[in-house]
Short mmCIF file of C-alpha atoms and ligand atoms in Angstrom, two decimals:
data_model
loop_
_atom_site.label_atom_id
_atom_site.label_comp_id
_atom_site.label_asym_id
_atom_site.label_seq_id
_atom_site.Cartn_x
_atom_site.Cartn_y
_atom_site.Cartn_z
CA UNK A 276 5.12 83.00 -31.42
CA UNK A 277 2.04 81.66 -32.93
CA UNK A 278 -0.14 83.09 -35.68
CA UNK A 279 -3.83 82.24 -35.20
CA UNK A 280 -7.03 82.83 -37.19
CA UNK A 281 -9.62 84.96 -35.45
CA UNK A 282 -12.20 82.72 -33.84
CA UNK A 283 -14.15 83.01 -30.59
CA UNK A 284 -11.72 80.92 -28.84
CA UNK A 285 -8.47 82.63 -30.09
CA UNK A 286 -10.09 86.06 -29.26
CA UNK A 287 -10.63 84.76 -25.65
CA UNK A 288 -7.00 83.43 -25.47
CA UNK A 289 -5.59 86.80 -26.96
CA UNK A 290 -7.69 88.75 -24.35
CA UNK A 291 -6.32 86.56 -21.62
CA UNK A 292 -2.79 87.39 -22.74
CA UNK A 293 -3.58 91.12 -22.66
CA UNK A 294 -5.13 91.08 -19.23
CA UNK A 295 -2.02 89.21 -17.97
CA UNK A 296 0.10 92.09 -19.23
CA UNK A 297 1.33 90.18 -22.45
CA UNK A 298 1.43 91.51 -26.00
CA UNK A 299 -0.82 90.54 -28.91
CA UNK A 300 -0.50 91.77 -32.49
CA UNK A 301 -3.80 92.14 -34.16
CA UNK A 302 -5.27 93.64 -37.26
CA UNK A 303 -6.86 97.01 -37.38
CA UNK A 304 -8.31 98.74 -40.64
CA UNK A 305 -5.12 100.88 -40.69
CA UNK A 306 -2.06 98.75 -40.01
CA UNK A 307 -1.49 95.77 -37.69
CA UNK A 308 -1.03 96.98 -34.01
CA UNK A 309 1.19 95.70 -31.23
CA UNK A 310 -1.23 95.69 -28.45
CA UNK A 311 -0.86 95.71 -24.75
CA UNK A 312 -3.12 96.71 -21.84
CA UNK A 313 -3.20 100.58 -21.99
CA UNK A 314 -3.85 100.63 -18.26
CA UNK A 315 -0.76 98.61 -17.26
CA UNK A 316 2.54 100.45 -17.14
CA UNK A 317 4.41 97.06 -17.37
CA UNK A 318 2.50 96.04 -20.44
CA UNK A 319 3.17 99.41 -22.12
CA UNK A 320 6.96 99.15 -21.32
CA UNK A 321 6.90 95.66 -22.91
CA UNK A 322 5.55 97.24 -26.15
CA UNK A 323 8.48 99.67 -26.25
CA UNK A 324 10.93 96.83 -25.47
CA UNK A 325 9.46 94.57 -28.20
CA UNK A 326 9.61 97.49 -30.74
CA UNK A 327 13.24 98.34 -29.70
CA UNK A 328 12.26 101.95 -29.82
CA UNK A 329 15.18 104.27 -28.54
CA UNK A 330 12.54 106.78 -27.38
CA UNK A 331 9.24 106.79 -25.57
CA UNK A 332 6.64 108.47 -27.82
CA UNK A 333 2.96 108.60 -26.82
CA UNK A 334 0.88 105.62 -28.09
CA UNK A 335 -2.66 105.54 -29.28
CA UNK A 336 -5.18 103.81 -26.98
CA UNK A 337 -7.87 101.86 -28.74
CA UNK A 338 -11.45 101.75 -27.36
CA UNK A 339 -14.80 100.46 -28.69
CA UNK A 340 -16.74 103.79 -28.99
CA UNK A 341 -17.12 107.36 -27.58
CA UNK A 342 -18.94 106.26 -24.52
CA UNK A 343 -15.83 104.40 -23.52
CA UNK A 344 -13.38 107.14 -24.55
CA UNK A 345 -15.16 109.53 -22.06
CA UNK A 346 -13.95 107.37 -19.28
CA UNK A 347 -10.41 108.17 -20.10
CA UNK A 348 -10.25 111.66 -21.72
CA UNK A 349 -12.09 114.98 -21.28
CA UNK A 350 -14.52 114.93 -24.03
CA UNK A 351 -15.70 117.98 -26.00
CA UNK A 352 -18.27 119.04 -28.55
CA UNK A 353 -15.87 118.82 -31.41
CA UNK A 354 -14.87 115.34 -30.19
CA UNK A 355 -18.50 114.35 -30.28
CA UNK A 356 -19.12 115.55 -33.63
CA UNK A 357 -16.05 113.98 -35.13
CA UNK A 358 -16.61 110.64 -33.33
CA UNK A 359 -20.30 110.48 -34.57
CA UNK A 360 -19.02 110.99 -38.15
CA UNK A 361 -15.80 109.04 -38.34
CA UNK A 362 -15.89 106.43 -35.57
CA UNK A 363 -15.26 103.57 -35.76
CA UNK A 364 -12.51 104.57 -38.16
CA UNK A 365 -9.09 105.95 -38.92
CA UNK A 366 -9.19 109.13 -36.93
CA UNK A 367 -7.22 109.46 -33.63
CA UNK A 368 -8.23 112.30 -31.29
CA UNK A 369 -5.88 113.92 -28.79
CA UNK A 370 -7.73 115.10 -25.73
CA UNK A 371 -6.83 116.13 -22.17
CA UNK A 372 -6.48 113.19 -19.83
CA UNK A 373 -9.63 112.97 -17.71
CA UNK A 374 -9.19 113.19 -13.87
CA UNK A 375 -8.47 109.61 -12.61
CA UNK A 376 -7.95 108.40 -16.06
CA UNK A 377 -6.77 104.64 -16.09
CA UNK A 378 -4.43 105.02 -19.10
CA UNK A 379 -0.88 104.32 -18.08
CA UNK A 380 1.47 107.36 -17.91
CA UNK A 381 3.99 105.53 -20.16
CA UNK A 382 1.33 105.14 -22.83
CA UNK A 383 1.16 108.99 -23.00
CA UNK A 384 4.90 109.30 -22.47
CA UNK A 385 4.01 111.28 -19.41
CA UNK A 386 1.98 114.05 -21.16
CA UNK A 387 -1.45 115.30 -19.91
CA UNK A 388 -3.18 114.46 -23.10
CA UNK A 389 -4.25 110.90 -24.43
CA UNK A 390 -4.50 109.84 -28.03
CA UNK A 391 -7.48 107.89 -28.50
CA UNK A 392 -9.34 106.03 -31.26
CA UNK A 393 -12.17 103.42 -31.97
CA UNK A 394 -11.04 101.18 -34.75
CA UNK A 395 -13.53 99.76 -37.27
CA UNK A 396 -11.97 96.31 -37.79
CA UNK A 397 -14.19 93.68 -36.38
CA UNK A 398 -11.16 91.57 -34.97
CA UNK A 399 -9.92 94.77 -33.15
CA UNK A 400 -13.37 95.40 -31.77
CA UNK A 401 -13.77 91.79 -30.59
CA UNK A 402 -10.42 91.91 -28.93
CA UNK A 403 -11.07 95.31 -27.09
CA UNK A 404 -14.53 94.06 -25.95
CA UNK A 405 -13.25 90.70 -24.63
CA UNK A 406 -10.29 92.39 -22.87
CA UNK A 407 -12.57 94.91 -21.28
CA UNK A 408 -10.08 97.63 -21.30
CA UNK A 409 -8.39 99.99 -23.68
CA UNK A 410 -5.49 98.69 -25.88
CA UNK A 411 -2.38 100.58 -26.41
CA UNK A 412 -0.97 99.88 -29.88
CA UNK A 413 1.59 101.31 -32.10
CA UNK A 414 2.33 99.56 -35.48
CA UNK A 415 3.53 96.15 -34.89
CA UNK A 416 7.06 96.21 -36.20
CA UNK A 417 10.65 96.78 -34.86
CA UNK A 418 11.58 100.46 -34.68
CA UNK A 419 12.61 101.88 -37.97
CA UNK A 420 10.86 99.30 -40.15
CA UNK A 421 7.74 100.12 -42.19
CA UNK A 422 4.27 99.53 -40.80
CA UNK A 423 2.90 96.02 -41.29
CA UNK A 424 -0.31 95.48 -43.20
CA UNK A 425 -0.17 91.78 -43.07
CA UNK A 426 0.34 89.16 -40.41
CA UNK A 427 3.41 87.80 -42.12
CA UNK A 428 5.07 91.27 -42.02
CA UNK A 429 4.47 91.26 -38.23
CA UNK A 430 6.10 87.79 -37.78
CA UNK A 431 9.06 88.73 -39.87
CA UNK A 432 9.67 91.93 -37.98
CA UNK A 433 8.79 90.92 -34.48
CA UNK A 434 9.34 87.25 -34.39
CA UNK A 435 9.29 85.75 -30.93
CA UNK A 436 9.09 89.15 -29.25
CA UNK A 437 5.25 88.88 -29.53
CA UNK A 438 3.45 85.68 -28.16
CA UNK A 439 0.61 85.79 -30.42
CA UNK A 440 -0.36 87.27 -33.88
CA UNK A 441 -4.04 87.30 -34.93
CA UNK A 442 -4.04 87.03 -38.85
CA UNK A 443 -7.04 89.04 -39.93
CA UNK A 444 -5.86 89.22 -43.64
CA UNK A 445 -4.53 92.42 -45.24
CA UNK A 446 -5.38 95.78 -43.73
CA UNK A 447 -7.86 97.76 -45.89
CA UNK A 448 -6.74 101.35 -45.43
CA UNK A 449 -2.97 100.50 -45.09
CA UNK A 450 -1.86 103.86 -43.81
CA UNK A 451 -1.82 105.11 -40.16
CA UNK A 452 -4.79 106.95 -38.59
CA UNK A 453 -5.04 110.69 -38.88
CA UNK A 454 -3.98 112.33 -35.70
CA UNK A 455 -6.03 115.49 -34.65
CA UNK A 456 -5.09 117.40 -31.43
CA UNK A 457 -8.28 118.74 -29.92
CA UNK A 458 -6.51 119.62 -26.49
CA UNK A 459 -5.58 123.24 -27.51
CA UNK A 460 -7.70 126.22 -28.21
CA UNK A 461 -7.90 125.37 -32.03
CA UNK A 462 -7.70 121.85 -33.47
CA UNK A 463 -4.32 120.95 -35.05
CA UNK A 464 -3.65 118.24 -37.46
CA UNK A 465 -0.73 116.28 -36.22
CA UNK A 466 -0.43 113.57 -38.67
CA UNK A 467 -2.16 113.10 -41.91
CA UNK A 468 -3.55 109.68 -42.34
CA UNK A 469 -6.62 107.59 -43.25
CA UNK A 470 -9.25 110.28 -42.89
CA UNK A 471 -8.54 113.39 -44.96
CA UNK A 472 -8.17 117.03 -43.60
CA UNK A 473 -11.15 118.08 -45.88
CA UNK A 474 -13.34 115.56 -44.52
CA UNK A 475 -12.52 116.63 -40.95
CA UNK A 476 -12.94 120.37 -41.85
CA UNK A 477 -16.43 119.54 -43.34
CA UNK A 478 -17.48 118.64 -39.77
CA UNK A 479 -15.68 121.11 -37.57
CA UNK A 480 -14.48 123.87 -39.87
CA UNK A 481 -10.92 124.99 -40.51
CA UNK A 482 -8.12 123.07 -38.72
CA UNK A 483 -4.53 124.24 -38.50
CA UNK A 484 -1.63 122.15 -39.77
CA UNK A 485 1.15 121.65 -37.23
CA UNK A 486 4.12 123.99 -38.14
CA UNK A 487 6.34 121.01 -37.39
CA UNK A 488 4.20 118.57 -39.51
CA UNK A 489 6.74 116.08 -40.70
CA UNK A 490 6.71 114.80 -44.17
CA UNK A 491 8.01 111.97 -45.95
CA UNK A 492 11.16 110.35 -44.46
CA UNK A 493 11.35 112.49 -41.42
CA UNK A 494 7.84 111.51 -40.51
CA UNK A 495 8.75 107.82 -40.90
CA UNK A 496 11.91 108.10 -38.87
CA UNK A 497 10.49 109.94 -36.02
CA UNK A 498 6.58 109.61 -35.69
CA UNK A 499 6.75 110.95 -32.12
CA UNK A 500 8.63 114.12 -32.83
CA UNK A 501 5.51 116.23 -32.64
CA UNK A 502 4.52 115.64 -29.11
CA UNK A 503 5.83 117.98 -26.71
CA UNK A 504 7.41 116.03 -24.04
CA UNK A 505 7.03 115.82 -20.34
CA UNK A 506 9.95 117.23 -18.16
CA UNK A 507 9.92 118.05 -14.49
CA UNK A 508 9.95 121.73 -13.48
CA UNK A 509 12.84 121.06 -11.22
CA UNK A 510 16.55 120.81 -12.51
CA UNK A 511 17.69 117.31 -13.13
CA UNK A 512 21.23 115.91 -12.29
CA UNK A 513 22.27 112.74 -14.21
CA UNK A 514 24.65 109.94 -13.31
CA UNK A 515 24.29 110.75 -9.71
CA UNK A 516 26.29 108.43 -7.37
CA UNK A 517 25.68 110.57 -4.29
CA UNK A 518 22.66 112.51 -3.19
CA UNK A 519 22.41 115.95 -1.61
CA UNK A 520 20.01 116.96 1.30
CA UNK A 521 18.06 119.29 -1.03
CA UNK A 522 17.75 116.43 -3.81
CA UNK A 523 15.03 114.07 -4.60
CA UNK A 524 16.79 110.83 -5.74
CA UNK A 525 15.52 108.75 -8.61
CA UNK A 526 17.48 105.49 -7.90
CA UNK A 527 18.09 102.48 -9.84
CA UNK A 528 19.26 99.05 -8.64
CA UNK A 529 20.30 97.66 -5.14
CA UNK A 530 22.98 100.06 -4.10
CA UNK A 531 21.33 103.42 -3.31
CA UNK A 532 23.25 106.28 -1.88
CA UNK A 533 21.80 107.80 1.30
CA UNK A 534 21.17 111.41 2.23
CA UNK A 535 18.61 112.48 -0.24
CA UNK A 536 15.40 114.30 0.92
CA UNK A 537 13.27 111.78 -0.79
CA UNK A 538 14.10 108.55 -2.73
CA UNK A 539 12.16 106.54 -5.34
CA UNK A 540 13.73 103.48 -6.66
CA UNK A 541 12.88 102.80 -10.47
CA UNK A 542 13.82 99.09 -9.96
CA UNK A 543 15.51 97.93 -6.95
CA UNK A 544 16.44 94.66 -8.79
CA UNK A 545 17.95 96.69 -11.73
CA UNK A 546 15.26 95.51 -14.23
CA UNK A 547 14.86 98.14 -17.08
CA UNK A 548 11.17 97.05 -17.92
CA UNK A 549 10.21 97.70 -14.32
CA UNK A 550 12.21 101.08 -14.43
CA UNK A 551 10.46 102.15 -17.69
CA UNK A 552 7.07 101.32 -16.11
CA UNK A 553 7.86 103.57 -13.10
CA UNK A 554 9.61 106.22 -14.73
CA UNK A 555 6.99 108.97 -15.29
CA UNK A 556 5.03 108.31 -12.06
CA UNK A 557 8.23 108.69 -10.09
CA UNK A 558 9.62 111.69 -11.93
CA UNK A 559 6.24 113.36 -11.17
CA UNK A 560 6.36 112.26 -7.55
CA UNK A 561 9.89 113.80 -7.08
CA UNK A 562 8.97 117.06 -9.01
CA UNK A 563 7.43 118.75 -6.04
CA UNK A 564 7.83 121.72 -3.67
CA UNK A 565 10.61 121.30 -1.20
CA UNK A 566 12.77 119.39 -3.55
CA UNK A 567 15.48 121.57 -5.05
CA UNK A 568 16.72 119.29 -7.65
CA UNK A 569 16.11 115.58 -9.11
CA UNK A 570 19.28 113.56 -8.96
CA UNK A 571 19.24 110.49 -11.18
CA UNK A 572 21.40 107.33 -10.73
CA UNK A 573 22.99 105.87 -13.87
CA UNK A 574 20.83 103.60 -16.09
CA UNK A 575 22.49 101.06 -18.30
CA UNK A 576 22.51 102.07 -21.96
CA UNK A 577 21.00 98.87 -23.18
CA UNK A 578 17.50 97.71 -24.20
CA UNK A 579 14.82 99.90 -22.58
CA UNK A 580 17.62 101.90 -20.97
CA UNK A 581 18.18 103.69 -24.30
CA UNK A 582 14.58 105.16 -24.15
CA UNK A 583 14.85 105.92 -20.38
CA UNK A 584 18.12 107.76 -20.89
CA UNK A 585 16.77 109.57 -23.81
CA UNK A 586 13.88 110.88 -21.69
CA UNK A 587 16.20 111.73 -18.70
CA UNK A 588 18.70 113.52 -20.90
CA UNK A 589 15.87 115.69 -22.32
CA UNK A 590 14.55 116.41 -18.97
CA UNK A 591 18.15 117.44 -17.81
CA UNK A 592 18.67 119.49 -20.80
CA UNK A 593 15.58 121.69 -20.57
CA UNK A 594 14.32 121.45 -17.01
CA UNK A 595 11.18 123.69 -16.48
CA UNK A 596 11.63 125.28 -19.98
CA UNK A 597 9.67 122.64 -22.00
CA UNK A 598 5.98 122.69 -22.66
CA UNK A 599 4.60 120.55 -20.00
CA UNK A 600 1.26 119.78 -21.39
P1 LIG B 915 1.37 105.07 -33.61
O1 LIG B 915 1.00 104.76 -32.31
O2 LIG B 915 2.77 104.49 -33.98
O3 LIG B 915 0.42 105.07 -34.72
O4 LIG B 915 1.78 106.69 -33.42
C1 LIG B 915 0.87 107.43 -32.57
C2 LIG B 915 0.91 108.96 -33.14
O5 LIG B 915 0.07 109.71 -32.39
C3 LIG B 915 2.36 109.52 -33.16
O6 LIG B 915 2.47 110.43 -34.12
C4 LIG B 915 2.25 110.28 -31.78
O7 LIG B 915 3.20 111.37 -31.69
C5 LIG B 915 0.94 110.75 -31.79
N1 LIG B 915 0.40 110.93 -30.40
C6 LIG B 915 0.04 110.04 -29.48
N2 LIG B 915 -0.41 110.54 -28.35
C7 LIG B 915 -0.36 111.78 -28.43
C8 LIG B 915 -0.35 112.96 -27.56
N3 LIG B 915 -0.87 112.89 -26.40
N4 LIG B 915 -0.22 114.27 -27.97
C9 LIG B 915 0.26 114.42 -29.30
N5 LIG B 915 0.61 113.37 -30.20
C10 LIG B 915 0.28 112.16 -29.72
MG1 LIG B 916 4.90 102.76 -37.07
#
């Protein structure tokens, strides 16, 4: 891991890492972000791996401006008014995924909505511009640790798990962005942050607070708990070592039982990062008419396997009953 000053040359080098699917920690005005190419499932899997998160929660995709955001989400009047007032800045908007949106499914944890933000930090902007693509970035710390507001914090927490850290000095805002959900009938504040509720209400009128709005410790422990999660409509059977003729098989590893109606292999080589990158696309592909049930082979409970199994267990527990937005 190297810590570099932001210069024209280091921004080019950092952007090259990103377009190669590698990770770069970079400063934003809120906290340091652990960035990866938001359009690359493998790069997003690498973010979860580096953070050691036992769960997949949706990440914020960072773009330069509203014009770029429109390529990835279904824009709205409220989005336009809020972006004109607060972007670039500490406001994240959750909007419906645009048709053909290039944002990786893993970046949205399989949801049909995308959290998007245009940061104001000049280093973040230079990196997004040079990479020429949206950057998915949660806070640049190991899971459970507090968000880093200095490059040294990132180095202490992530160490060699991140190849490059761009040192842009201390973050000015120092708290996370406000997350506002505009994908429903009425706007809902999902996470309080750098832009106040009052400032937002001055632009679009009254907004609701999420019923489940976490406060204090609960919020820090589980920042992803608010997002409804993706689950297939079909029943899910875990730890499958055989497959029935009415089943779609989500396989893992080289030894795959025969007999399923349709099989997708998360990773024939048994690689957990590859499996994470394929997880949501393959679950969706198996969740279709004609398939009675989705059978899932056992996934090792190590590294990214923890987050993969967490998601599969939820899918098995509430098949079809969860909010599938
Ligand atoms: P972080 O990237 O760590 O700053 O956290 C991102 C925040 O945005 C978390 O609170 C997520 O739950 C929330 N978030 C991201 N994407 C979505 C989404 N599509 N729907 C709802 N909440 C989201
Ligand atoms: Mg965090």
